[in-house]
PDB file of C-alpha atoms and ligand atoms in Angstrom:
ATOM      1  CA  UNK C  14       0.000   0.000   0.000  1.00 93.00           C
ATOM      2  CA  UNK C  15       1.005   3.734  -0.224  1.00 96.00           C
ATOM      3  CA  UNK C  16       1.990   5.611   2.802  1.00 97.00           C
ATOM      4  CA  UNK C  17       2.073   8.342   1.015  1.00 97.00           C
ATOM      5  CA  UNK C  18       0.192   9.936  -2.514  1.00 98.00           C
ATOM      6  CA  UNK C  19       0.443  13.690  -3.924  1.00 98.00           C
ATOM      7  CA  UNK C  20      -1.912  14.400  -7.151  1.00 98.00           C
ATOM      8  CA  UNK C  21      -1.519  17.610  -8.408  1.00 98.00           C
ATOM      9  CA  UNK C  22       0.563  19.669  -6.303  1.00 98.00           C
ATOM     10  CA  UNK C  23       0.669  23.410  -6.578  1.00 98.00           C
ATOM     11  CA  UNK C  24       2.678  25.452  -4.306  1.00 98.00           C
ATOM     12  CA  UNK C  25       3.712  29.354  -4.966  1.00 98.00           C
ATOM     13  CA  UNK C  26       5.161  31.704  -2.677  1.00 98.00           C
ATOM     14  CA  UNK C  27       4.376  35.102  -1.671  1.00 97.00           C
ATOM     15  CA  UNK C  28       6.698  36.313  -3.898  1.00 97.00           C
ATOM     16  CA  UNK C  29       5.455  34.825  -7.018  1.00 97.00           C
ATOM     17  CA  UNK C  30       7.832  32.102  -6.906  1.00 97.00           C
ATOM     18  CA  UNK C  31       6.293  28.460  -8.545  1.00 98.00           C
ATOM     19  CA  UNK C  32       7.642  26.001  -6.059  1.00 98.00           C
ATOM     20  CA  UNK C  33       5.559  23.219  -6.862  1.00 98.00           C
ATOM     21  CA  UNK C  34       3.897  22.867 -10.088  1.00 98.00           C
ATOM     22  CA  UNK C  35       1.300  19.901 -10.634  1.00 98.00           C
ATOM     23  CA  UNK C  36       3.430  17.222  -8.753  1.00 98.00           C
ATOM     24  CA  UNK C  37       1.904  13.605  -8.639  1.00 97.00           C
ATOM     25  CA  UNK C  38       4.230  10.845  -6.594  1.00 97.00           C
ATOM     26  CA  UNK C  39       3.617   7.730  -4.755  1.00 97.00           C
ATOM     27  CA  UNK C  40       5.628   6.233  -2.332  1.00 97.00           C
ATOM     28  CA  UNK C  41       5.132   2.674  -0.595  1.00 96.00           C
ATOM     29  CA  UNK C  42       4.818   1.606   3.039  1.00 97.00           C
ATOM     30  CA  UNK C  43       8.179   0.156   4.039  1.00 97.00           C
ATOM     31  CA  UNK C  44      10.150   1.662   1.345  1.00 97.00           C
ATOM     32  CA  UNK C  45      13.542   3.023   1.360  1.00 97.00           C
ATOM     33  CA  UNK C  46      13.551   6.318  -1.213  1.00 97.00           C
ATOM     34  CA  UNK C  47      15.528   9.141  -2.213  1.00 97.00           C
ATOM     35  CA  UNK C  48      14.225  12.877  -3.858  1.00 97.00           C
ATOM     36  CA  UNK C  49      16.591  13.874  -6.377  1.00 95.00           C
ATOM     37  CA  UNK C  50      16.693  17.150  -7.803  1.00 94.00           C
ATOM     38  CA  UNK C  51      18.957  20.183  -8.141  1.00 92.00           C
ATOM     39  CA  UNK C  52      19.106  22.859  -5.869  1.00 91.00           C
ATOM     40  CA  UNK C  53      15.852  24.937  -6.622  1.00 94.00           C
ATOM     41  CA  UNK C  54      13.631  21.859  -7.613  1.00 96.00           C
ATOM     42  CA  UNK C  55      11.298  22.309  -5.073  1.00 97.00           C
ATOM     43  CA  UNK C  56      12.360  19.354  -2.822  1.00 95.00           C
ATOM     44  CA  UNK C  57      12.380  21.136   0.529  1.00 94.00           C
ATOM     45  CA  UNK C  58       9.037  22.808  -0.117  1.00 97.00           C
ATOM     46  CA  UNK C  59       7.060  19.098  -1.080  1.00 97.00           C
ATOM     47  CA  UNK C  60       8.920  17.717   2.135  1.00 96.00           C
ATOM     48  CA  UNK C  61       7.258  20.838   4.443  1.00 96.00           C
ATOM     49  CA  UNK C  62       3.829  19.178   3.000  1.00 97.00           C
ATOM     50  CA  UNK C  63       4.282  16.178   3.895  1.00 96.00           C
ATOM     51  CA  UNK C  64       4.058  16.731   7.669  1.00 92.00           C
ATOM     52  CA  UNK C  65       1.631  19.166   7.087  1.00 93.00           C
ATOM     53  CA  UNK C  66       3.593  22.121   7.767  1.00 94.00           C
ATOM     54  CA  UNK C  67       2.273  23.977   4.543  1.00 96.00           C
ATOM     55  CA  UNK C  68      -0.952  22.901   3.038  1.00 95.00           C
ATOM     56  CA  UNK C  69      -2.065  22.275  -0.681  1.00 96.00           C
ATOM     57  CA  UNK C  70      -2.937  25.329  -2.606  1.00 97.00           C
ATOM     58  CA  UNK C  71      -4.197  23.352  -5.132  1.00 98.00           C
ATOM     59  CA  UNK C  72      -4.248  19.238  -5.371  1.00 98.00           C
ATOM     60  CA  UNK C  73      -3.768  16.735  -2.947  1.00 98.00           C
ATOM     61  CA  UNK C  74      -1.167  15.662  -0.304  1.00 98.00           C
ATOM     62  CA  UNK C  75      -2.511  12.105   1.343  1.00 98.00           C
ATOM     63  CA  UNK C  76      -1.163   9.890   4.376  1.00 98.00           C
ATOM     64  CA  UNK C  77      -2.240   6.735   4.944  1.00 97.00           C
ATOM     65  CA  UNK C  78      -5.120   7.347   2.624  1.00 97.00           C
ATOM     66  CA  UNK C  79      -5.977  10.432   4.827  1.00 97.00           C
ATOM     67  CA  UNK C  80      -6.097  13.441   3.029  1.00 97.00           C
ATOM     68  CA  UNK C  81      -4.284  16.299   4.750  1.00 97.00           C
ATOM     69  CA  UNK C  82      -5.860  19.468   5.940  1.00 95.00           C
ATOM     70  CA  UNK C  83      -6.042  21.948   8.559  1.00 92.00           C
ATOM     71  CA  UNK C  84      -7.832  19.611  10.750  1.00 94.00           C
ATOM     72  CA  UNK C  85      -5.783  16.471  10.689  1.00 95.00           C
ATOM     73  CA  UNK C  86      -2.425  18.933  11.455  1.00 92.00           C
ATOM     74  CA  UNK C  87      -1.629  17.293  14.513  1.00 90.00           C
ATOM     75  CA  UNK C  88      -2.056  13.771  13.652  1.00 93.00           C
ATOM     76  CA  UNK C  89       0.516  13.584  10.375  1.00 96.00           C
ATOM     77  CA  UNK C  90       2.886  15.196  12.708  1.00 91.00           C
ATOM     78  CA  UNK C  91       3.005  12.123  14.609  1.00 91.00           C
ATOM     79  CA  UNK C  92       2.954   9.568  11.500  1.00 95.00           C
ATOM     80  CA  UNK C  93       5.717  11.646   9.518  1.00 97.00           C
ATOM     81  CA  UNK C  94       8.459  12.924  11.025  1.00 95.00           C
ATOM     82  CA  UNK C  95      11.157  15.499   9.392  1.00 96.00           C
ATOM     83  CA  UNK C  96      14.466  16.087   9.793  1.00 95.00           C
ATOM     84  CA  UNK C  97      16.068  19.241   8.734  1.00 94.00           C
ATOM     85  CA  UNK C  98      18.810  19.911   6.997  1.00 92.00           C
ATOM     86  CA  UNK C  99      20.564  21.960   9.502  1.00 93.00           C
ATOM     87  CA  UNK C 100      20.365  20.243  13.100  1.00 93.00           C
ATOM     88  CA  UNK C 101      20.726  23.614  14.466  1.00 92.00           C
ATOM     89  CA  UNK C 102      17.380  24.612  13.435  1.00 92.00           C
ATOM     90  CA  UNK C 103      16.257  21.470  15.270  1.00 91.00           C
ATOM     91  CA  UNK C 104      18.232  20.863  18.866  1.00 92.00           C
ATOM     92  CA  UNK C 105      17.913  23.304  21.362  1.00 91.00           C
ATOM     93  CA  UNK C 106      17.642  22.003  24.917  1.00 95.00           C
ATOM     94  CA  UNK C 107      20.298  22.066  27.787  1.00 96.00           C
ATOM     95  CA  UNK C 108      21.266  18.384  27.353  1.00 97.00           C
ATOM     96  CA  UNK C 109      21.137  15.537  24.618  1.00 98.00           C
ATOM     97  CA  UNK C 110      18.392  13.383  26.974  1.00 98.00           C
ATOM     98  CA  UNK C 111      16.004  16.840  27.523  1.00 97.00           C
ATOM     99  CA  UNK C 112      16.357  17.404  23.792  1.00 97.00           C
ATOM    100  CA  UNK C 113      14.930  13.940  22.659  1.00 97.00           C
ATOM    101  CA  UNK C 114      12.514  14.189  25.683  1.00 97.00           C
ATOM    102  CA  UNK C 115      10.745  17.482  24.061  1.00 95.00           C
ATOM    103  CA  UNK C 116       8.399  15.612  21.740  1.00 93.00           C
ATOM    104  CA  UNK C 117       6.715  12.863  24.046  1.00 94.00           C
ATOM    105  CA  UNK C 118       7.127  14.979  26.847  1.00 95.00           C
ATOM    106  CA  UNK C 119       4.586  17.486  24.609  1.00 90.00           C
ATOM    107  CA  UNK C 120       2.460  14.451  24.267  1.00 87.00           C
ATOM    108  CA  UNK C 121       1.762  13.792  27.956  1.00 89.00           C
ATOM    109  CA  UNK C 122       3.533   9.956  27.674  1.00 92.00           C
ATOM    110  CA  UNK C 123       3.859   8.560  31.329  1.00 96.00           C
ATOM    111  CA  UNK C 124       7.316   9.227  32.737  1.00 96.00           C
ATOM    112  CA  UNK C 125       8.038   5.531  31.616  1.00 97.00           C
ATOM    113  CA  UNK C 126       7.506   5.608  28.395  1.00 97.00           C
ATOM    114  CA  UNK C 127       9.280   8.832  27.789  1.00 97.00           C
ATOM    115  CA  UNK C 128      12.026   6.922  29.193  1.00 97.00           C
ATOM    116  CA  UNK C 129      11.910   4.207  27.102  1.00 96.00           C
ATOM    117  CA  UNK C 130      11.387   6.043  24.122  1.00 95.00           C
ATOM    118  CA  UNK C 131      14.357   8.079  24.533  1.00 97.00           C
ATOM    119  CA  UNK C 132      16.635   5.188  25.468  1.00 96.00           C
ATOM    120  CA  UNK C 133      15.397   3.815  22.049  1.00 93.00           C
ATOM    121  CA  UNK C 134      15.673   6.486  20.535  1.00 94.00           C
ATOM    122  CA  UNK C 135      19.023   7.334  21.644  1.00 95.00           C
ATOM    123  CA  UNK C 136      20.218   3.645  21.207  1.00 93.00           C
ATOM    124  CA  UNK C 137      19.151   3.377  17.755  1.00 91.00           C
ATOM    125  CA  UNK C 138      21.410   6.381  16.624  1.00 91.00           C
ATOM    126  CA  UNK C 139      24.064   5.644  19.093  1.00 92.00           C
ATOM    127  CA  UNK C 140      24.449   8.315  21.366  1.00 95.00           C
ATOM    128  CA  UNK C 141      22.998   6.807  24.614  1.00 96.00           C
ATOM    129  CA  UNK C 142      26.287   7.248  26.181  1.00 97.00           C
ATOM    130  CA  UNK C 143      26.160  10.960  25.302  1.00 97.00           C
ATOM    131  CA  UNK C 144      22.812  11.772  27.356  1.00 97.00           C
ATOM    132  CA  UNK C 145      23.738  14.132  29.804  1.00 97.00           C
ATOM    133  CA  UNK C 146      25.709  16.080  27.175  1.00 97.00           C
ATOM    134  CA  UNK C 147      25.103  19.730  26.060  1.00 97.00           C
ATOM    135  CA  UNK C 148      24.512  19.490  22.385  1.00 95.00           C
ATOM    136  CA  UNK C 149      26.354  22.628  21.774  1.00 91.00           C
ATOM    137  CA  UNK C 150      29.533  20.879  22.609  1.00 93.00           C
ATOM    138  CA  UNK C 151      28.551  17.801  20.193  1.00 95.00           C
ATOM    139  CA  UNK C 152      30.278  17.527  16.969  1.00 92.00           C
ATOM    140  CA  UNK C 153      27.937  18.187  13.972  1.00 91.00           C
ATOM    141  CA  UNK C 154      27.439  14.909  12.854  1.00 92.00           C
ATOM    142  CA  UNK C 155      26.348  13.862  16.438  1.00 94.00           C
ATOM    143  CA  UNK C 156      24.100  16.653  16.810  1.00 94.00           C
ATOM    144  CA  UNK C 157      22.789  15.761  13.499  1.00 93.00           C
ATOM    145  CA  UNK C 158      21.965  11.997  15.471  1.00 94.00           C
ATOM    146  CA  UNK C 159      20.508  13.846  18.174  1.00 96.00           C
ATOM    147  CA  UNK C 160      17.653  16.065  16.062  1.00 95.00           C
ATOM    148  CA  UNK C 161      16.769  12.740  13.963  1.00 95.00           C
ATOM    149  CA  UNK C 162      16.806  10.852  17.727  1.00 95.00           C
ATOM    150  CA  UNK C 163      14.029  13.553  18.388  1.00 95.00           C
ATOM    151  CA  UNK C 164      11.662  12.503  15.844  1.00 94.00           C
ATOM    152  CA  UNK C 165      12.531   8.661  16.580  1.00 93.00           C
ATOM    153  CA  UNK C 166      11.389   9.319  20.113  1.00 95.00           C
ATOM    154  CA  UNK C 167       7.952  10.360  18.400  1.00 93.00           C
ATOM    155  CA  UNK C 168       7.744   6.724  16.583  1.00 91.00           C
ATOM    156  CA  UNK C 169       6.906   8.316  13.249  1.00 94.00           C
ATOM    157  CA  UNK C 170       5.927   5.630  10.561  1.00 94.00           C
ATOM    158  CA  UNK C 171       7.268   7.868   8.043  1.00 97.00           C
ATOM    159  CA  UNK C 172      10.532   9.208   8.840  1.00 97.00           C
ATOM    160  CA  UNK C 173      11.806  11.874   5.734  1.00 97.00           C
ATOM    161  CA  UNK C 174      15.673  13.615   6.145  1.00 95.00           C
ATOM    162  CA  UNK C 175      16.289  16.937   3.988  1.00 95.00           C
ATOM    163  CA  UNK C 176      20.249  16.490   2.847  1.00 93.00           C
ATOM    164  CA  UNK C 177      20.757  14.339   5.225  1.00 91.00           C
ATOM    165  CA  UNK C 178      24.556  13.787   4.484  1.00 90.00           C
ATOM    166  CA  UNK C 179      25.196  17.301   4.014  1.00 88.00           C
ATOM    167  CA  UNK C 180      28.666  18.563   5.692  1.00 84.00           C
ATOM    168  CA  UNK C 181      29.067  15.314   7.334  1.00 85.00           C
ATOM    169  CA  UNK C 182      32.972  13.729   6.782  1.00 86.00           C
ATOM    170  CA  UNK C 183      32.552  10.221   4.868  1.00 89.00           C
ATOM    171  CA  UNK C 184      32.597   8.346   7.791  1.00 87.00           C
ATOM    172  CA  UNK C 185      29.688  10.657   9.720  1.00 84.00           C
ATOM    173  CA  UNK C 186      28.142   9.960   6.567  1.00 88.00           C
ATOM    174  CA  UNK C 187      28.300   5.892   6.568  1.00 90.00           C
ATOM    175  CA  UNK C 188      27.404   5.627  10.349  1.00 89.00           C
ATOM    176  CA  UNK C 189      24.281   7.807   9.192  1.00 89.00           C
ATOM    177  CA  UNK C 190      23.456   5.697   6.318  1.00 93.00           C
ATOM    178  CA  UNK C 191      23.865   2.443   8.097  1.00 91.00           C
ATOM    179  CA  UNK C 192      21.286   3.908  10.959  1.00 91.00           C
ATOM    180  CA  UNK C 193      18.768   4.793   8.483  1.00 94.00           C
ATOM    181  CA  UNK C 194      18.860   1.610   6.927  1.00 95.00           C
ATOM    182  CA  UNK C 195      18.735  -0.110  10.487  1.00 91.00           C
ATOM    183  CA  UNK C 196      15.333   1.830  10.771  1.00 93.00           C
ATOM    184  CA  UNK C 197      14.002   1.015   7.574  1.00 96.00           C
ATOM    185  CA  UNK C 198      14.792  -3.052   8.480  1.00 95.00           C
ATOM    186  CA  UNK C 199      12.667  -2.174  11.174  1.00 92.00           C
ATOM    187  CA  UNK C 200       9.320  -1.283   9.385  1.00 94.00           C
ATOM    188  CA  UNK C 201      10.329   2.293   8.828  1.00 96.00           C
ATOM    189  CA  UNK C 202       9.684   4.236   5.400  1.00 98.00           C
ATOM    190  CA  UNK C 203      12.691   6.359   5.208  1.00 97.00           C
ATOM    191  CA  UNK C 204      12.793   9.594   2.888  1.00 97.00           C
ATOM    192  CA  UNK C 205      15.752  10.970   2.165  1.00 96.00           C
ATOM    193  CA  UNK C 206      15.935  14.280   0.036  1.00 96.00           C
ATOM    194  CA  UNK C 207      19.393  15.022  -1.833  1.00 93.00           C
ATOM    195  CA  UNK C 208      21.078  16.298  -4.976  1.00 90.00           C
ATOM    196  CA  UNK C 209      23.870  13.988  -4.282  1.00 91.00           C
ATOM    197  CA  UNK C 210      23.045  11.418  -7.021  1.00 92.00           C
ATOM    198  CA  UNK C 211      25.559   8.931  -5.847  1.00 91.00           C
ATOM    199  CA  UNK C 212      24.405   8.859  -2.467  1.00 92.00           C
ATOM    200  CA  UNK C 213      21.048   7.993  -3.879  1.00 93.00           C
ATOM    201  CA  UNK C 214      22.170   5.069  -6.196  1.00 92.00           C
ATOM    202  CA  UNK C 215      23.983   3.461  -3.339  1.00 91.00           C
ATOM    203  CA  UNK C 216      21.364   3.573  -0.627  1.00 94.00           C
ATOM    204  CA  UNK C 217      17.989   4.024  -2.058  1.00 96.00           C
ATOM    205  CA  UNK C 218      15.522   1.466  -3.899  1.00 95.00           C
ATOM    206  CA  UNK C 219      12.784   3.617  -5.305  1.00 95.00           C
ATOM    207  CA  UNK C 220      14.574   7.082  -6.603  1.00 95.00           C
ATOM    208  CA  UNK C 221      12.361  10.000  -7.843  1.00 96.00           C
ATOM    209  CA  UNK C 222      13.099  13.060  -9.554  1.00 95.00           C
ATOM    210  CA  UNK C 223      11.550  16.424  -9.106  1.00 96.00           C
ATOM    211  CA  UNK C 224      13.122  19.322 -11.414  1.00 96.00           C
ATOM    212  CA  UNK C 225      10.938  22.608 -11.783  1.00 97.00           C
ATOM    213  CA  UNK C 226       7.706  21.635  -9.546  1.00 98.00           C
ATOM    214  CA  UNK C 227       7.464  18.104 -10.844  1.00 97.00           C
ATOM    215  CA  UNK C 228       8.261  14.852 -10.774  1.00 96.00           C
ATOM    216  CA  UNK C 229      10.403  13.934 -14.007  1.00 94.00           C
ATOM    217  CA  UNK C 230      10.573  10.117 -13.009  1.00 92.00           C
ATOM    218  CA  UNK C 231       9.866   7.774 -10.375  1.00 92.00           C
ATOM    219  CA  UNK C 232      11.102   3.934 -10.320  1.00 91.00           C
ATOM    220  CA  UNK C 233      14.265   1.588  -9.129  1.00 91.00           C
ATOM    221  CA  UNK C 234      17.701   2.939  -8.828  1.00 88.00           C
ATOM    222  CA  UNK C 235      18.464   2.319 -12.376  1.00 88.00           C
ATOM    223  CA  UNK C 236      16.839   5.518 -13.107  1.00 86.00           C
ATOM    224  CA  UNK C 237      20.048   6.765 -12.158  1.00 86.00           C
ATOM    225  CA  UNK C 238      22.301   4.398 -14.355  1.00 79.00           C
ATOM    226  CA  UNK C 239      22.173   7.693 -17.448  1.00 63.00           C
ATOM    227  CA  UNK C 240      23.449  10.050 -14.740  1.00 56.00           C
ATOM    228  CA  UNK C 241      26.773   8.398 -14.416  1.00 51.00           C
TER     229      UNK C 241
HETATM  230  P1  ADP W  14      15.111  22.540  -3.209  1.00 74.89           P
HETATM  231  O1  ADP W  14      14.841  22.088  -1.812  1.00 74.89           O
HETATM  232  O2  ADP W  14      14.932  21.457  -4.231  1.00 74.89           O
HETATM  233  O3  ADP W  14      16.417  23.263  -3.355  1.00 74.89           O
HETATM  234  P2  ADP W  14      13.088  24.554  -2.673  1.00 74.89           P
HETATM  235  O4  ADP W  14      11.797  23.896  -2.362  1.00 74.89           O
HETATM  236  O5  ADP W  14      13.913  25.073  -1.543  1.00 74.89           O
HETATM  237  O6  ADP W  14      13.965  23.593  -3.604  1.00 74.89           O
HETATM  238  O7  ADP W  14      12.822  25.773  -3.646  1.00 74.89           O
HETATM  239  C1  ADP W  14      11.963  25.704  -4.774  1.00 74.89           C
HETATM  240  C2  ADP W  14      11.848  27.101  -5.378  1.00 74.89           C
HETATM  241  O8  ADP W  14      11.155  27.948  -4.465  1.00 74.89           O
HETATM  242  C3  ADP W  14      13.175  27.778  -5.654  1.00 74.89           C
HETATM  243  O9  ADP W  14      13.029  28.572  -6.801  1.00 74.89           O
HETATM  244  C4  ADP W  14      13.378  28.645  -4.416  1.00 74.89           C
HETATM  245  O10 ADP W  14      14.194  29.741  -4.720  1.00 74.89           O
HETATM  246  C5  ADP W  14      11.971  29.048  -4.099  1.00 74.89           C
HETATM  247  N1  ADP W  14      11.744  29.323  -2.659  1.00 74.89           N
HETATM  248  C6  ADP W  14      12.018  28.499  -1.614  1.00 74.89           C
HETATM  249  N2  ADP W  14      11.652  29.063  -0.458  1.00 74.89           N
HETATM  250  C7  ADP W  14      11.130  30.277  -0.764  1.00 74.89           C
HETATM  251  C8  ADP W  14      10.559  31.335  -0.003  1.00 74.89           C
HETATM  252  N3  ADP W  14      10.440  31.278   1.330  1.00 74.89           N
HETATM  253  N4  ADP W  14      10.126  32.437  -0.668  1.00 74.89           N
HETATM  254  C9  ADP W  14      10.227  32.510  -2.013  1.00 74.89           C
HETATM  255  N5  ADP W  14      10.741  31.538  -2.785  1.00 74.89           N
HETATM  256  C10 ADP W  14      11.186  30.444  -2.183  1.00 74.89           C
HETATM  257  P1  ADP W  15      22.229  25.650   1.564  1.00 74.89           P
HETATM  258  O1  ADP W  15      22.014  27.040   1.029  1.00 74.89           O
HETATM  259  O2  ADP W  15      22.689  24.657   0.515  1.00 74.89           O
HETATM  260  O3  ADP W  15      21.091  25.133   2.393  1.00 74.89           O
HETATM  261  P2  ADP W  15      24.035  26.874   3.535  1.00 74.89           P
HETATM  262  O4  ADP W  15      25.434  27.168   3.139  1.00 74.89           O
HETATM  263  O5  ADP W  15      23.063  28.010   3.620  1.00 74.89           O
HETATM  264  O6  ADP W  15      23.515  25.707   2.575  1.00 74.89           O
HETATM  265  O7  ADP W  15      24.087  26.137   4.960  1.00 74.89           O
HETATM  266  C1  ADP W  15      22.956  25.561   5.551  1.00 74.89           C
HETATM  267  C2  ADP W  15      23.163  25.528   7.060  1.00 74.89           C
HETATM  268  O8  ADP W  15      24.243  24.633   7.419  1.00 74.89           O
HETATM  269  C3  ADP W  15      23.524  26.897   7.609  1.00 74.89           C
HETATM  270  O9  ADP W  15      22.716  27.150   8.762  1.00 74.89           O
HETATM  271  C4  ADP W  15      24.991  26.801   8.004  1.00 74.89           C
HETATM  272  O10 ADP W  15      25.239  27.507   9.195  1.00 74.89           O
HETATM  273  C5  ADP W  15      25.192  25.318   8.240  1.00 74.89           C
HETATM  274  N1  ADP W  15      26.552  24.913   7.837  1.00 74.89           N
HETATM  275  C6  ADP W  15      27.163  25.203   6.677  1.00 74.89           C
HETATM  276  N2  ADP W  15      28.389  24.668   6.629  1.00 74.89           N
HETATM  277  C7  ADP W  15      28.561  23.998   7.809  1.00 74.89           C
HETATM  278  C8  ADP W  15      29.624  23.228   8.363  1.00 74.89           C
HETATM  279  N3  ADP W  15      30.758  22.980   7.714  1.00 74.89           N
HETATM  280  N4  ADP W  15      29.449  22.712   9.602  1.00 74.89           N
HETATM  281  C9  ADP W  15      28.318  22.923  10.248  1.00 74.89           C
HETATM  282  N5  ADP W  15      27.277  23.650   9.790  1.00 74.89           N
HETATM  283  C10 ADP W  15      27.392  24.174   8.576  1.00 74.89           C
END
């Protein structure tokens, strides 16, 4: 089934600026996908409707078979989590375990579960030991663990990363990749947005391509064999 489907998409700023211009995609429960596209495609705009952050101007963003609106705001927030590029924008609290708290704390989880989620959480992108940390003083690969531990600790079934490799040395970068791939053996549909084309031929199975608003082609990874 598909977690998620977009028919028609229309976004444009305030500006005047076409972000999204009649997009359709699909993408399947359990998959493992990458969002090509240059710089200016429109990727980080479709990825701010998919946890209902902006709303359809025009056509259809669904989730679960639920289409999104003002109403169901809330809810996709808990079924699709994002993590942005810049873990700065995304990790503020006085120490790593606080930080990955905020979210179920915000849902009113017993104490013990916002325990356990966190340890989870924390365990699955391997920074338990760095709990009682300030995340100002973590390196920026590991506070890029901590803001993606943060939407973990929400148990998101959707889980979609904006650049996730971005500035991150090529080993921050395999440790990274391995833990999103641990959470996609897990059940996990995991998104990840990127004009790094190689990146996407190596770790995703279903690749689409958005270039001016659209979607220029969705299938396998041997989409991608032309671009080499
Ligand atoms: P990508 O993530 O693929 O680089 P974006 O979604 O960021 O693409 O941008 C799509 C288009 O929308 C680009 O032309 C970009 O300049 C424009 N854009 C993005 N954010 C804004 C904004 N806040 N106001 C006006 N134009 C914007
Ligand atoms: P883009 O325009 O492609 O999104 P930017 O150069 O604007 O990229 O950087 C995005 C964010 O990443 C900025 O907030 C910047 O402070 C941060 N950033 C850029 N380079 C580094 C780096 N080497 N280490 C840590 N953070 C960085």
């Amino acid at each position: 089934a598909n977690v998620i489907e977009i028919e028609n998409l229309h976004y444009t700023y305030r500006d005047g600026t076409k972000a999204l211009d009649g997009l359709n995609l699909t993408i399947e429960d359990g998959a493992r996908v990458a969002l090509l596209g240059p710089n200016g495609a429109g990727k980080s705009t479709l990825l701010l409707h998919l946890n209902g952050i902006y709303q359809a101007q025009q056509g259809k963003v669904k989730v679960q078979g639920q289409e999104l609106t003002s109403r169901n705001q809330q809810w996709v927030r808990g079924v699709v989590g994002l993590v942005f590029q810049d873990p700065d924008d995304q990790v503020f609290s006085a120490t790593v375990w606080e930080d990955v708290a905020f979210g179920p704390t915000n849902l009113r989880l017993s104490k013990d579960e916002i325990a356990s989620r966190v340890e989870g959480a924390l365990a699955a992108v391997r920074m338990a030991k760095y709990r009682d940390k300030a995340p100002y003083h973590l390196s920026y690969g590991q506070k890029k663990r901590v803001a993606i531990a943060g939407v973990l600790a929400m148990n998101p079934r959707v889980i979609i990363l904006d650049e996730p490799a971005a500035y991150l040395d090529p080993c921050g970068k395999d440790i990274l990749m391995d833990i999103l791939s641990r959470l996609n053996q897990n059940g996990a549909t995991v998104v990840i947005a990127t004009h790094d084309v190689d990146l996407a031929a190596e770790w995703a199975e279903q690749v689409l391509v958005i270039k001016d608003g659209r979607t220029l082609a969705q299938g396998g990874t041997s989409l991608l064999a032309d671009e080499h």
